Amino acid sequence: MALESPSSVESRLHSPLAIRGITLKNRIMVSPMCMYGAGLDGFATDFHVVHLGRFALGGAGLVMVEATAVEERGRISNGDLGLWNDAQIEPLARVARAVSGLGAVPAIQLAHAGRKAAISAPWNGMSPLTAEDALRGDTGWPVVGPTSTPAGTGWPTPSELSGSDIGEVIQNWADAARRAMDAGFDVIELHAAHGYLIHSFLSPISNTRTDEYGGSWQNRLRFPLELIDAVRGVMPADKVLMYRTSSVDGIEGGLSIDDTVRITDELVAHGVDVVDTSSGGVTAERSLDTRVRRGFAFHAGFSREIKQRTSALTATVGLVIDAEQAEALVREGFADIVAVGREMLNDPNWAHHTQRVLEGANYEAWRQESGWWLDKREAIIDRLLAQGETPLTLFTEAHN
Ligand SMILES: Cc1cc2nc3c(=O)[nH]c(=O)nc-3n(C[C@H](O)[C@H](O)[C@H](O)COP(=O)(O)O)c2cc1C
């Protein structure tokens, strides 16, 4: 059925957004999602090309590759993608080419899991690797962190990174960023949320160091800022740098939204363009009720606060599934970009579908290989409905 088409209504969600030299055709971003599908070599496979390419085909403006490890020991799991060596560039370049060839901006999230590295895939428990996991070939490795305090009970004891270790880790981030540029990505997002290495340096819950990388918020911010400088240093000025933050720790004494606002000003001064606002994860204690309540668009308030109180552009993420809601988030100043994760898994054409809902658009934004047919099909459906038939009408008449 043709949708009501108030043709004067232009969707903000579907308006372009220019950042530095990159223009997104709309404000819809596919949120980074680990697929636990790479081999031990960290290579992207045909699966990753098809999986991520499909979102570009579905109309998303920006398609973000999952958390991709800058060091082998920084992988979340044995199935993580990696960019810790040059051989990993070409498999990811295939992803970037597929995504940009299908009209979306290719982006990649770079990550180091720190003390939360070496866990099993969700369907195997999403917890520290055990002897039982090793029987499946899923073997753990030594992890590192700002201190030797584990992420939670039963989690591995990390080695505390020394000052010179930190320099090496930062160099590895810069090398991975250079590889991401070589692979053809236009956007890099630093994974600085969910208790992984960057977040664990930032939060007073996990960073109790007494050297220049711990203590005051300025000291806790030193590692992230040095890392941002190193990454920005290998990125051409027209490329975009995003930063996924845990806006709040949700734990007494942890990072608050005021802390994150203060930090964001520094991030922007060092070349971050967009703050992608998530939350939580600083410890692995799932028994603690520290999570932000999972309502629809559950991080939107944090995004709005950061957007209003700093000069950063923001992205919001978290159970955004509805076109009108996504539109309102952008139109009403909650965020510049709406990141969508699981709903994209549910409906890779979500971006296209929201445009139909919001603008009454026909299928012209779709590739003609499908759009041409869907237009024709719609005309047939409209005619049948006008004749009083519905998809439930029993087809009782014989063909002639
Ligand atoms: C399968 C899966 C993998 C994820 N992997 C990542 C990741 O690699 N990096 C990240 O920052 N967040 C990751 N997340 C969090 C999502 O990006 C997103 O923030 C979260 O799912 C909430 O958004 P949603 O309700 O739209 O799915 C993952 C979530 C899922 C469901």
CSV table of C-alpha atoms and ligand atoms in Angstrom, one decimal:
chain,number,residue,atom,x,y,z
A,1,MET,CA,0.0,0.0,0.0
A,2,ALA,CA,1.3,3.5,-0.8
A,3,LEU,CA,2.2,5.3,2.3
A,4,GLU,CA,0.7,8.7,3.1
A,5,SER,CA,3.1,11.0,1.5
A,6,PRO,CA,3.3,14.5,3.0
A,7,SER,CA,5.8,15.4,0.2
A,8,SER,CA,6.7,18.7,1.9
A,9,VAL,CA,8.1,16.7,4.9
A,10,GLU,CA,11.8,16.2,4.7
A,11,SER,CA,13.4,13.9,7.1
A,12,ARG,CA,16.3,15.3,9.2
A,13,LEU,CA,17.4,11.7,9.7
A,14,HIS,CA,17.7,11.4,6.0
A,15,SER,CA,19.5,14.6,5.5
A,16,PRO,CA,23.2,14.6,4.7
A,17,LEU,CA,25.8,15.3,7.3
A,18,ALA,CA,29.3,16.7,6.3
A,19,ILE,CA,32.1,16.2,8.8
A,20,ARG,CA,35.6,17.3,7.6
A,21,GLY,CA,35.9,16.0,4.1
A,22,ILE,CA,33.4,13.2,4.5
A,23,THR,CA,29.6,13.4,3.8
A,24,LEU,CA,27.2,10.9,5.1
A,25,LYS,CA,24.1,10.7,2.9
A,26,ASN,CA,21.9,10.3,6.1
A,27,ARG,CA,22.4,10.2,9.9
A,28,ILE,CA,22.0,6.4,10.2
A,29,MET,CA,25.1,4.5,11.4
A,30,VAL,CA,25.4,0.7,11.7
A,31,SER,CA,26.7,0.3,15.3
A,32,PRO,CA,29.9,-1.8,15.7
A,33,MET,CA,29.0,-5.4,16.4
A,34,CYS,CA,31.5,-8.2,17.1
A,35,MET,CA,30.6,-11.2,15.1
A,36,TYR,CA,33.2,-13.6,16.7
A,37,GLY,CA,33.6,-14.8,13.1
A,38,ALA,CA,37.3,-14.2,12.2
A,39,GLY,CA,39.9,-16.9,12.3
A,40,LEU,CA,42.8,-16.8,14.7
A,41,ASP,CA,44.7,-14.7,12.1
A,42,GLY,CA,42.1,-11.9,12.7
A,43,PHE,CA,41.4,-11.7,9.0
A,44,ALA,CA,38.1,-10.5,7.6
A,45,THR,CA,36.3,-13.1,5.5
A,46,ASP,CA,33.7,-13.3,2.8
A,47,PHE,CA,31.1,-13.3,5.7
A,48,HIS,CA,32.3,-9.9,6.8
A,49,VAL,CA,32.1,-8.5,3.3
A,50,VAL,CA,28.6,-9.7,2.8
A,51,HIS,CA,27.4,-9.0,6.3
A,52,LEU,CA,28.6,-5.4,6.3
A,53,GLY,CA,28.0,-4.8,2.6
A,54,ARG,CA,24.3,-5.7,3.2
A,55,PHE,CA,23.9,-2.8,5.5
A,56,ALA,CA,25.2,-0.4,2.8
A,57,LEU,CA,22.8,-2.0,0.4
A,58,GLY,CA,20.1,-1.3,2.9
A,59,GLY,CA,20.7,2.4,2.8
A,60,ALA,CA,22.7,3.2,6.0
A,61,GLY,CA,24.9,6.3,5.7
A,62,LEU,CA,27.8,4.9,7.7
A,63,VAL,CA,28.7,1.3,8.2
A,64,MET,CA,31.1,0.6,11.1
A,65,VAL,CA,33.2,-2.5,11.2
A,66,GLU,CA,33.1,-4.2,14.6
A,67,ALA,CA,35.8,-3.8,17.4
A,68,THR,CA,39.1,-4.6,15.5
A,69,ALA,CA,42.1,-5.3,17.7
A,70,VAL,CA,45.2,-3.1,17.5
A,71,GLU,CA,47.2,-5.8,19.2
A,72,GLU,CA,46.7,-9.6,19.3
A,73,ARG,CA,46.5,-9.6,23.1
A,74,GLY,CA,43.9,-6.8,22.8
A,75,ARG,CA,41.3,-9.1,21.2
A,76,ILE,CA,38.1,-9.6,23.1
A,77,SER,CA,37.9,-13.2,21.8
A,78,ASN,CA,39.6,-15.5,19.4
A,79,GLY,CA,37.1,-14.6,16.8
A,80,ASP,CA,37.9,-10.9,16.7
A,81,LEU,CA,39.1,-9.0,13.6
A,82,GLY,CA,42.5,-7.5,13.8
A,83,LEU,CA,44.7,-4.8,12.3
A,84,TRP,CA,47.9,-5.6,14.1
A,85,ASN,CA,49.8,-6.6,11.0
A,86,ASP,CA,49.9,-5.5,7.4
A,87,ALA,CA,48.6,-8.8,6.1
A,88,GLN,CA,45.3,-8.0,7.7
A,89,ILE,CA,44.9,-4.8,5.5
A,90,GLU,CA,43.7,-6.4,2.3
A,91,PRO,CA,40.9,-8.5,3.7
A,92,LEU,CA,39.5,-5.4,5.4
A,93,ALA,CA,40.0,-3.3,2.3
A,94,ARG,CA,37.6,-5.7,0.6
A,95,VAL,CA,35.0,-4.7,3.2
A,96,ALA,CA,35.7,-1.0,2.8
A,97,ARG,CA,35.5,-1.3,-1.0
A,98,ALA,CA,32.2,-3.2,-0.8
A,99,VAL,CA,30.7,-0.7,1.6
A,100,SER,CA,31.7,2.4,-0.2
A,101,GLY,CA,30.9,0.8,-3.6
A,102,LEU,CA,27.3,0.5,-2.3
A,103,GLY,CA,27.1,4.1,-1.3
A,104,ALA,CA,27.8,4.1,2.4
A,105,VAL,CA,30.8,5.6,4.3
A,106,PRO,CA,33.1,2.8,5.5
A,107,ALA,CA,34.2,3.1,9.1
A,108,ILE,CA,36.1,0.9,11.5
A,109,GLN,CA,36.2,0.7,15.3
A,110,LEU,CA,39.7,0.1,16.6
A,111,ALA,CA,39.9,-1.6,20.0
A,112,HIS,CA,42.0,-3.0,22.7
A,113,ALA,CA,40.1,-5.1,25.3
A,114,GLY,CA,42.8,-4.6,28.0
A,115,ARG,CA,41.9,-6.5,31.2
A,116,LYS,CA,38.6,-7.7,29.6
A,117,ALA,CA,40.4,-9.5,26.8
A,118,ALA,CA,40.4,-13.3,26.2
A,119,ILE,CA,36.7,-14.2,26.7
A,120,SER,CA,34.5,-16.7,25.0
A,121,ALA,CA,31.8,-15.9,22.4
A,122,PRO,CA,28.3,-15.0,23.7
A,123,TRP,CA,27.0,-18.5,22.8
A,124,ASN,CA,29.8,-20.0,24.9
A,125,GLY,CA,29.3,-17.9,27.9
A,126,MET,CA,31.0,-14.5,27.1
A,127,SER,CA,33.3,-15.1,30.1
A,128,PRO,CA,37.0,-15.7,30.7
A,129,LEU,CA,38.3,-18.7,28.8
A,130,THR,CA,38.6,-21.9,30.8
A,131,ALA,CA,40.2,-25.3,30.4
A,132,GLU,CA,36.9,-26.5,29.0
A,133,ASP,CA,37.0,-23.8,26.3
A,134,ALA,CA,40.6,-24.8,25.5
A,135,LEU,CA,39.3,-28.3,24.6
A,136,ARG,CA,37.4,-26.6,21.7
A,137,GLY,CA,40.6,-24.8,20.7
A,138,ASP,CA,39.5,-21.6,22.4
A,139,THR,CA,42.6,-20.8,24.4
A,140,GLY,CA,43.2,-17.6,26.5
A,141,TRP,CA,46.3,-15.5,26.8
A,142,PRO,CA,47.9,-13.0,29.3
A,143,VAL,CA,46.0,-9.7,29.5
A,144,VAL,CA,47.1,-6.2,30.4
A,145,GLY,CA,45.6,-3.3,32.2
A,146,PRO,CA,46.2,0.0,34.0
A,147,THR,CA,46.8,-2.0,37.2
A,148,SER,CA,46.9,-5.6,38.1
A,149,THR,CA,43.3,-5.6,39.4
A,150,PRO,CA,41.1,-8.0,37.5
A,151,ALA,CA,37.9,-6.9,35.8
A,152,GLY,CA,35.9,-9.0,38.2
A,153,THR,CA,35.9,-12.1,40.3
A,154,GLY,CA,37.3,-15.1,38.4
A,155,TRP,CA,38.7,-12.8,35.7
A,156,PRO,CA,42.4,-13.0,34.8
A,157,THR,CA,45.0,-10.9,36.7
A,158,PRO,CA,46.3,-8.4,34.2
A,159,SER,CA,49.9,-7.2,34.0
A,160,GLU,CA,50.1,-3.6,34.8
A,161,LEU,CA,51.4,-1.6,31.8
A,162,SER,CA,54.6,0.3,32.6
A,163,GLY,CA,55.3,3.8,31.2
A,164,SER,CA,57.3,2.3,28.3
A,165,ASP,CA,54.6,-0.4,27.7
A,166,ILE,CA,52.1,2.4,27.3
A,167,GLY,CA,54.3,4.0,24.6
A,168,GLU,CA,54.4,0.7,22.7
A,169,VAL,CA,50.6,0.2,23.0
A,170,ILE,CA,50.0,3.8,21.7
A,171,GLN,CA,52.4,3.1,18.8
A,172,ASN,CA,50.3,0.0,18.0
A,173,TRP,CA,47.1,2.1,17.9
A,174,ALA,CA,48.8,4.5,15.5
A,175,ASP,CA,50.0,1.6,13.3
A,176,ALA,CA,46.6,0.1,13.2
A,177,ALA,CA,45.1,3.5,12.3
A,178,ARG,CA,47.5,3.8,9.5
A,179,ARG,CA,46.5,0.4,8.3
A,180,ALA,CA,42.8,1.3,8.5
A,181,MET,CA,43.6,4.4,6.3
A,182,ASP,CA,45.5,2.1,3.8
A,183,ALA,CA,42.5,-0.2,3.8
A,184,GLY,CA,40.3,2.7,2.6
A,185,PHE,CA,38.2,3.6,5.7
A,186,ASP,CA,37.0,7.2,5.9
A,187,VAL,CA,36.2,7.0,9.6
A,188,ILE,CA,38.0,5.5,12.6
A,189,GLU,CA,36.2,5.1,15.9
A,190,LEU,CA,38.3,4.5,19.0
A,191,HIS,CA,36.6,2.0,21.4
A,192,ALA,CA,36.9,3.9,24.7
A,193,ALA,CA,33.9,2.3,26.3
A,194,HIS,CA,32.7,-0.9,28.0
A,195,GLY,CA,35.6,-1.4,30.3
A,196,TYR,CA,38.2,-1.9,27.6
A,197,LEU,CA,41.7,-0.5,27.7
A,198,ILE,CA,41.0,3.2,27.1
A,199,HIS,CA,38.0,3.3,29.4
A,200,SER,CA,39.9,1.4,32.1
A,201,PHE,CA,42.5,4.2,32.1
A,202,LEU,CA,39.9,6.9,32.2
A,203,SER,CA,37.7,5.5,35.1
A,204,PRO,CA,38.8,6.0,38.7
A,205,ILE,CA,37.2,2.6,39.4
A,206,SER,CA,39.7,0.7,37.3
A,207,ASN,CA,42.6,3.2,37.3
A,208,THR,CA,44.2,3.5,40.7
A,209,ARG,CA,47.7,4.2,39.4
A,210,THR,CA,49.9,6.6,41.3
A,211,ASP,CA,52.1,7.7,38.3
A,212,GLU,CA,51.3,10.4,35.8
A,213,TYR,CA,48.7,8.1,34.2
A,214,GLY,CA,46.6,7.9,37.3
A,215,GLY,CA,45.0,10.0,40.0
A,216,SER,CA,43.5,13.3,38.8
A,217,TRP,CA,41.1,13.3,35.9
A,218,GLN,CA,43.8,15.0,33.8
A,219,ASN,CA,46.2,12.2,34.6
A,220,ARG,CA,43.7,9.5,33.8
A,221,LEU,CA,43.0,11.3,30.5
A,222,ARG,CA,46.7,11.3,29.6
A,223,PHE,CA,46.7,7.8,28.0
A,224,PRO,CA,43.5,8.5,25.8
A,225,LEU,CA,44.8,11.9,24.7
A,226,GLU,CA,48.3,10.6,23.8
A,227,LEU,CA,46.6,7.8,21.9
A,228,ILE,CA,44.3,10.3,20.1
A,229,ASP,CA,47.3,12.5,19.1
A,230,ALA,CA,49.1,9.4,17.7
A,231,VAL,CA,46.1,8.2,15.8
A,232,ARG,CA,45.2,11.7,14.5
A,233,GLY,CA,48.8,12.0,13.5
A,234,VAL,CA,48.4,9.2,10.8
A,235,MET,CA,45.0,10.3,9.6
A,236,PRO,CA,44.6,12.8,6.7
A,237,ALA,CA,42.8,16.0,7.9
A,238,ASP,CA,39.7,15.1,5.8
A,239,LYS,CA,39.1,11.8,7.7
A,240,VAL,CA,36.8,11.6,10.6
A,241,LEU,CA,37.7,10.4,14.2
A,242,MET,CA,34.9,9.1,16.4
A,243,TYR,CA,35.2,8.1,20.1
A,244,ARG,CA,32.8,5.6,21.7
A,245,THR,CA,32.5,6.6,25.3
A,246,SER,CA,30.9,5.0,28.4
A,247,SER,CA,29.1,8.2,29.3
A,248,VAL,CA,28.7,7.0,32.9
A,249,ASP,CA,30.1,4.1,34.8
A,250,GLY,CA,26.9,3.7,36.8
A,251,ILE,CA,29.0,2.9,39.9
A,252,GLU,CA,29.4,5.1,43.0
A,253,GLY,CA,32.7,6.9,42.6
A,254,GLY,CA,32.9,6.2,38.8
A,255,LEU,CA,32.6,8.4,35.8
A,256,SER,CA,29.6,10.7,35.8
A,257,ILE,CA,28.0,12.6,32.9
A,258,ASP,CA,29.7,15.8,34.2
A,259,ASP,CA,33.1,14.0,34.0
A,260,THR,CA,32.3,12.9,30.5
A,261,VAL,CA,31.3,16.4,29.4
A,262,ARG,CA,34.6,17.8,30.8
A,263,ILE,CA,36.6,15.1,29.1
A,264,THR,CA,34.8,15.7,25.8
A,265,ASP,CA,36.0,19.2,25.6
A,266,GLU,CA,39.6,17.8,25.7
A,267,LEU,CA,38.8,15.1,23.2
A,268,VAL,CA,37.5,17.7,20.7
A,269,ALA,CA,40.6,19.9,21.3
A,270,HIS,CA,42.7,16.9,20.3
A,271,GLY,CA,40.8,16.2,17.1
A,272,VAL,CA,37.8,14.0,17.9
A,273,ASP,CA,34.9,14.9,15.8
A,274,VAL,CA,32.0,12.7,17.1
A,275,VAL,CA,31.4,11.2,20.5
A,276,ASP,CA,29.4,8.0,20.3
A,277,THR,CA,27.6,7.7,23.6
A,278,SER,CA,27.3,4.3,25.2
A,279,SER,CA,27.6,3.5,28.9
A,280,GLY,CA,28.8,1.1,31.5
A,281,GLY,CA,31.1,-2.0,31.6
A,282,VAL,CA,34.0,-0.8,33.7
A,283,THR,CA,33.9,-3.9,35.8
A,284,ALA,CA,32.8,-7.4,34.8
A,285,GLU,CA,30.5,-7.8,37.8
A,286,ARG,CA,27.2,-8.5,36.1
A,287,SER,CA,25.6,-9.1,39.5
A,288,LEU,CA,25.9,-5.4,40.2
A,289,ASP,CA,22.9,-3.5,39.1
A,290,THR,CA,25.0,-0.8,37.4
A,291,ARG,CA,23.4,-0.8,34.0
A,292,VAL,CA,21.5,2.0,32.6
A,293,ARG,CA,17.9,0.9,32.3
A,294,ARG,CA,17.3,-0.6,28.9
A,295,GLY,CA,14.4,1.5,27.6
A,296,PHE,CA,13.9,2.6,24.0
A,297,ALA,CA,16.8,4.9,23.0
A,298,PHE,CA,18.3,4.4,26.4
A,299,HIS,CA,21.4,6.5,25.9
A,300,ALA,CA,19.7,9.5,24.2
A,301,GLY,CA,19.8,11.6,27.4
A,302,PHE,CA,23.6,11.3,27.6
A,303,SER,CA,24.0,12.1,24.0
A,304,ARG,CA,21.9,15.3,24.3
A,305,GLU,CA,23.7,16.4,27.4
A,306,ILE,CA,27.1,16.1,25.7
A,307,LYS,CA,25.8,17.7,22.5
A,308,GLN,CA,24.3,20.6,24.4
A,309,ARG,CA,27.3,21.2,26.7
A,310,THR,CA,30.2,20.7,24.3
A,311,SER,CA,31.1,21.4,20.7
A,312,ALA,CA,31.3,17.7,19.8
A,313,LEU,CA,28.9,16.1,17.4
A,314,THR,CA,27.3,13.1,19.0
A,315,ALA,CA,25.9,9.7,18.1
A,316,THR,CA,23.4,7.9,20.3
A,317,VAL,CA,22.9,4.2,20.4
A,318,GLY,CA,20.7,1.8,22.3
A,319,LEU,CA,17.4,0.2,21.3
A,320,VAL,CA,16.5,2.6,18.6
A,321,ILE,CA,14.1,0.6,16.4
A,322,ASP,CA,11.5,3.0,15.2
A,323,ALA,CA,11.7,5.5,12.3
A,324,GLU,CA,9.7,8.3,14.1
A,325,GLN,CA,11.8,8.0,17.2
A,326,ALA,CA,15.1,8.1,15.2
A,327,GLU,CA,13.8,11.1,13.4
A,328,ALA,CA,12.9,12.8,16.7
A,329,LEU,CA,16.3,12.1,18.1
A,330,VAL,CA,18.0,14.1,15.3
A,331,ARG,CA,15.3,16.7,14.9
A,332,GLU,CA,15.0,17.5,18.6
A,333,GLY,CA,18.8,17.8,19.2
A,334,PHE,CA,19.5,14.5,21.0
A,335,ALA,CA,22.1,13.5,18.5
A,336,ASP,CA,23.6,14.2,15.1
A,337,ILE,CA,23.9,10.5,14.2
A,338,VAL,CA,21.7,7.6,15.3
A,339,ALA,CA,23.6,4.3,15.6
A,340,VAL,CA,21.6,1.1,15.3
A,341,GLY,CA,22.8,-2.3,16.2
A,342,ARG,CA,20.5,-5.3,16.6
A,343,GLU,CA,17.7,-3.8,14.6
A,344,MET,CA,20.0,-3.8,11.7
A,345,LEU,CA,20.6,-7.5,12.2
A,346,ASN,CA,16.8,-7.8,12.2
A,347,ASP,CA,16.3,-5.7,9.2
A,348,PRO,CA,19.3,-4.7,7.1
A,349,ASN,CA,17.0,-2.5,5.0
A,350,TRP,CA,16.1,-0.5,8.1
A,351,ALA,CA,17.5,2.7,6.7
A,352,HIS,CA,15.5,2.4,3.5
A,353,HIS,CA,12.4,1.5,5.4
A,354,THR,CA,12.6,4.5,7.7
A,355,GLN,CA,12.8,6.8,4.7
A,356,ARG,CA,9.6,5.3,3.4
A,357,VAL,CA,7.9,5.8,6.7
A,358,LEU,CA,9.2,9.4,7.2
A,359,GLU,CA,9.1,10.8,3.7
A,360,GLY,CA,6.6,8.5,2.0
A,361,ALA,CA,9.4,7.8,-0.4
A,362,ASN,CA,9.0,5.3,-3.1
A,363,TYR,CA,11.8,2.9,-3.9
A,364,GLU,CA,14.0,5.4,-5.8
A,365,ALA,CA,16.7,5.4,-3.1
A,366,TRP,CA,17.0,1.7,-3.5
A,367,ARG,CA,19.3,0.1,-6.0
A,368,GLN,CA,17.3,-0.4,-9.2
A,369,GLU,CA,18.0,-4.1,-9.2
A,370,SER,CA,15.4,-4.3,-6.4
A,371,GLY,CA,13.8,-0.9,-6.4
A,372,TRP,CA,12.5,-1.2,-10.0
A,373,TRP,CA,10.7,-4.4,-9.1
A,374,LEU,CA,9.4,-3.2,-5.8
A,375,ASP,CA,7.8,-0.1,-7.5
A,376,LYS,CA,5.9,-2.4,-9.9
A,377,ARG,CA,5.0,-4.7,-7.1
A,378,GLU,CA,3.6,-1.9,-5.1
A,379,ALA,CA,1.3,-0.8,-8.0
A,380,ILE,CA,-0.1,-4.3,-8.1
A,381,ILE,CA,-0.6,-4.4,-4.3
A,382,ASP,CA,-2.3,-1.0,-4.4
A,383,ARG,CA,-4.7,-2.2,-7.1
A,384,LEU,CA,-5.6,-5.3,-5.2
A,385,LEU,CA,-6.2,-3.4,-2.0
A,386,ALA,CA,-8.4,-0.9,-3.9
A,387,GLN,CA,-10.4,-3.8,-5.1
A,388,GLY,CA,-11.0,-4.9,-1.6
A,389,GLU,CA,-8.6,-7.8,-1.5
A,390,THR,CA,-6.1,-8.3,1.3
A,391,PRO,CA,-3.2,-10.6,1.7
A,392,LEU,CA,-5.6,-12.8,3.7
A,393,THR,CA,-8.1,-13.0,0.8
A,394,LEU,CA,-8.4,-16.7,-0.1
A,395,PHE,CA,-7.4,-17.3,-3.7
A,396,THR,CA,-10.4,-19.4,-4.8
A,397,GLU,CA,-10.9,-18.4,-8.4
A,398,ALA,CA,-9.2,-20.6,-11.0
A,399,HIS,CA,-6.6,-19.0,-13.2
A,400,ASN,CA,-7.7,-18.4,-16.8
B,1,LIG,C1,26.4,-8.8,18.7
B,1,LIG,C2,26.8,-7.5,19.3
B,1,LIG,C3,28.2,-7.2,19.2
B,1,LIG,C4,28.6,-5.9,19.7
B,1,LIG,N1,29.9,-5.5,19.5
B,1,LIG,C5,30.3,-4.3,19.8
B,1,LIG,C6,31.5,-3.8,19.4
B,1,LIG,O1,32.3,-4.4,18.7
B,1,LIG,N2,31.9,-2.5,19.8
B,1,LIG,C7,31.0,-1.7,20.5
B,1,LIG,O2,31.4,-0.6,20.8
B,1,LIG,N3,29.8,-2.2,20.9
B,1,LIG,C8,29.4,-3.4,20.5
B,1,LIG,N4,28.1,-3.8,20.8
B,1,LIG,C9,27.2,-2.8,21.3
B,1,LIG,C10,26.4,-2.2,20.1
B,1,LIG,O3,27.2,-1.5,19.3
B,1,LIG,C11,25.3,-1.3,20.6
B,1,LIG,O4,25.8,-0.3,21.3
B,1,LIG,C12,24.3,-2.1,21.5
B,1,LIG,O5,23.9,-3.3,20.9
B,1,LIG,C13,23.0,-1.3,21.7
B,1,LIG,O6,22.4,-0.9,20.5
B,1,LIG,P1,21.2,-1.7,19.8
B,1,LIG,O7,20.1,-1.7,20.9
B,1,LIG,O8,20.8,-0.9,18.6
B,1,LIG,O9,21.7,-3.1,19.5
B,1,LIG,C14,27.7,-5.1,20.3
B,1,LIG,C15,26.4,-5.5,20.5
B,1,LIG,C16,25.9,-6.6,19.9
B,1,LIG,C17,24.5,-7.0,20.0
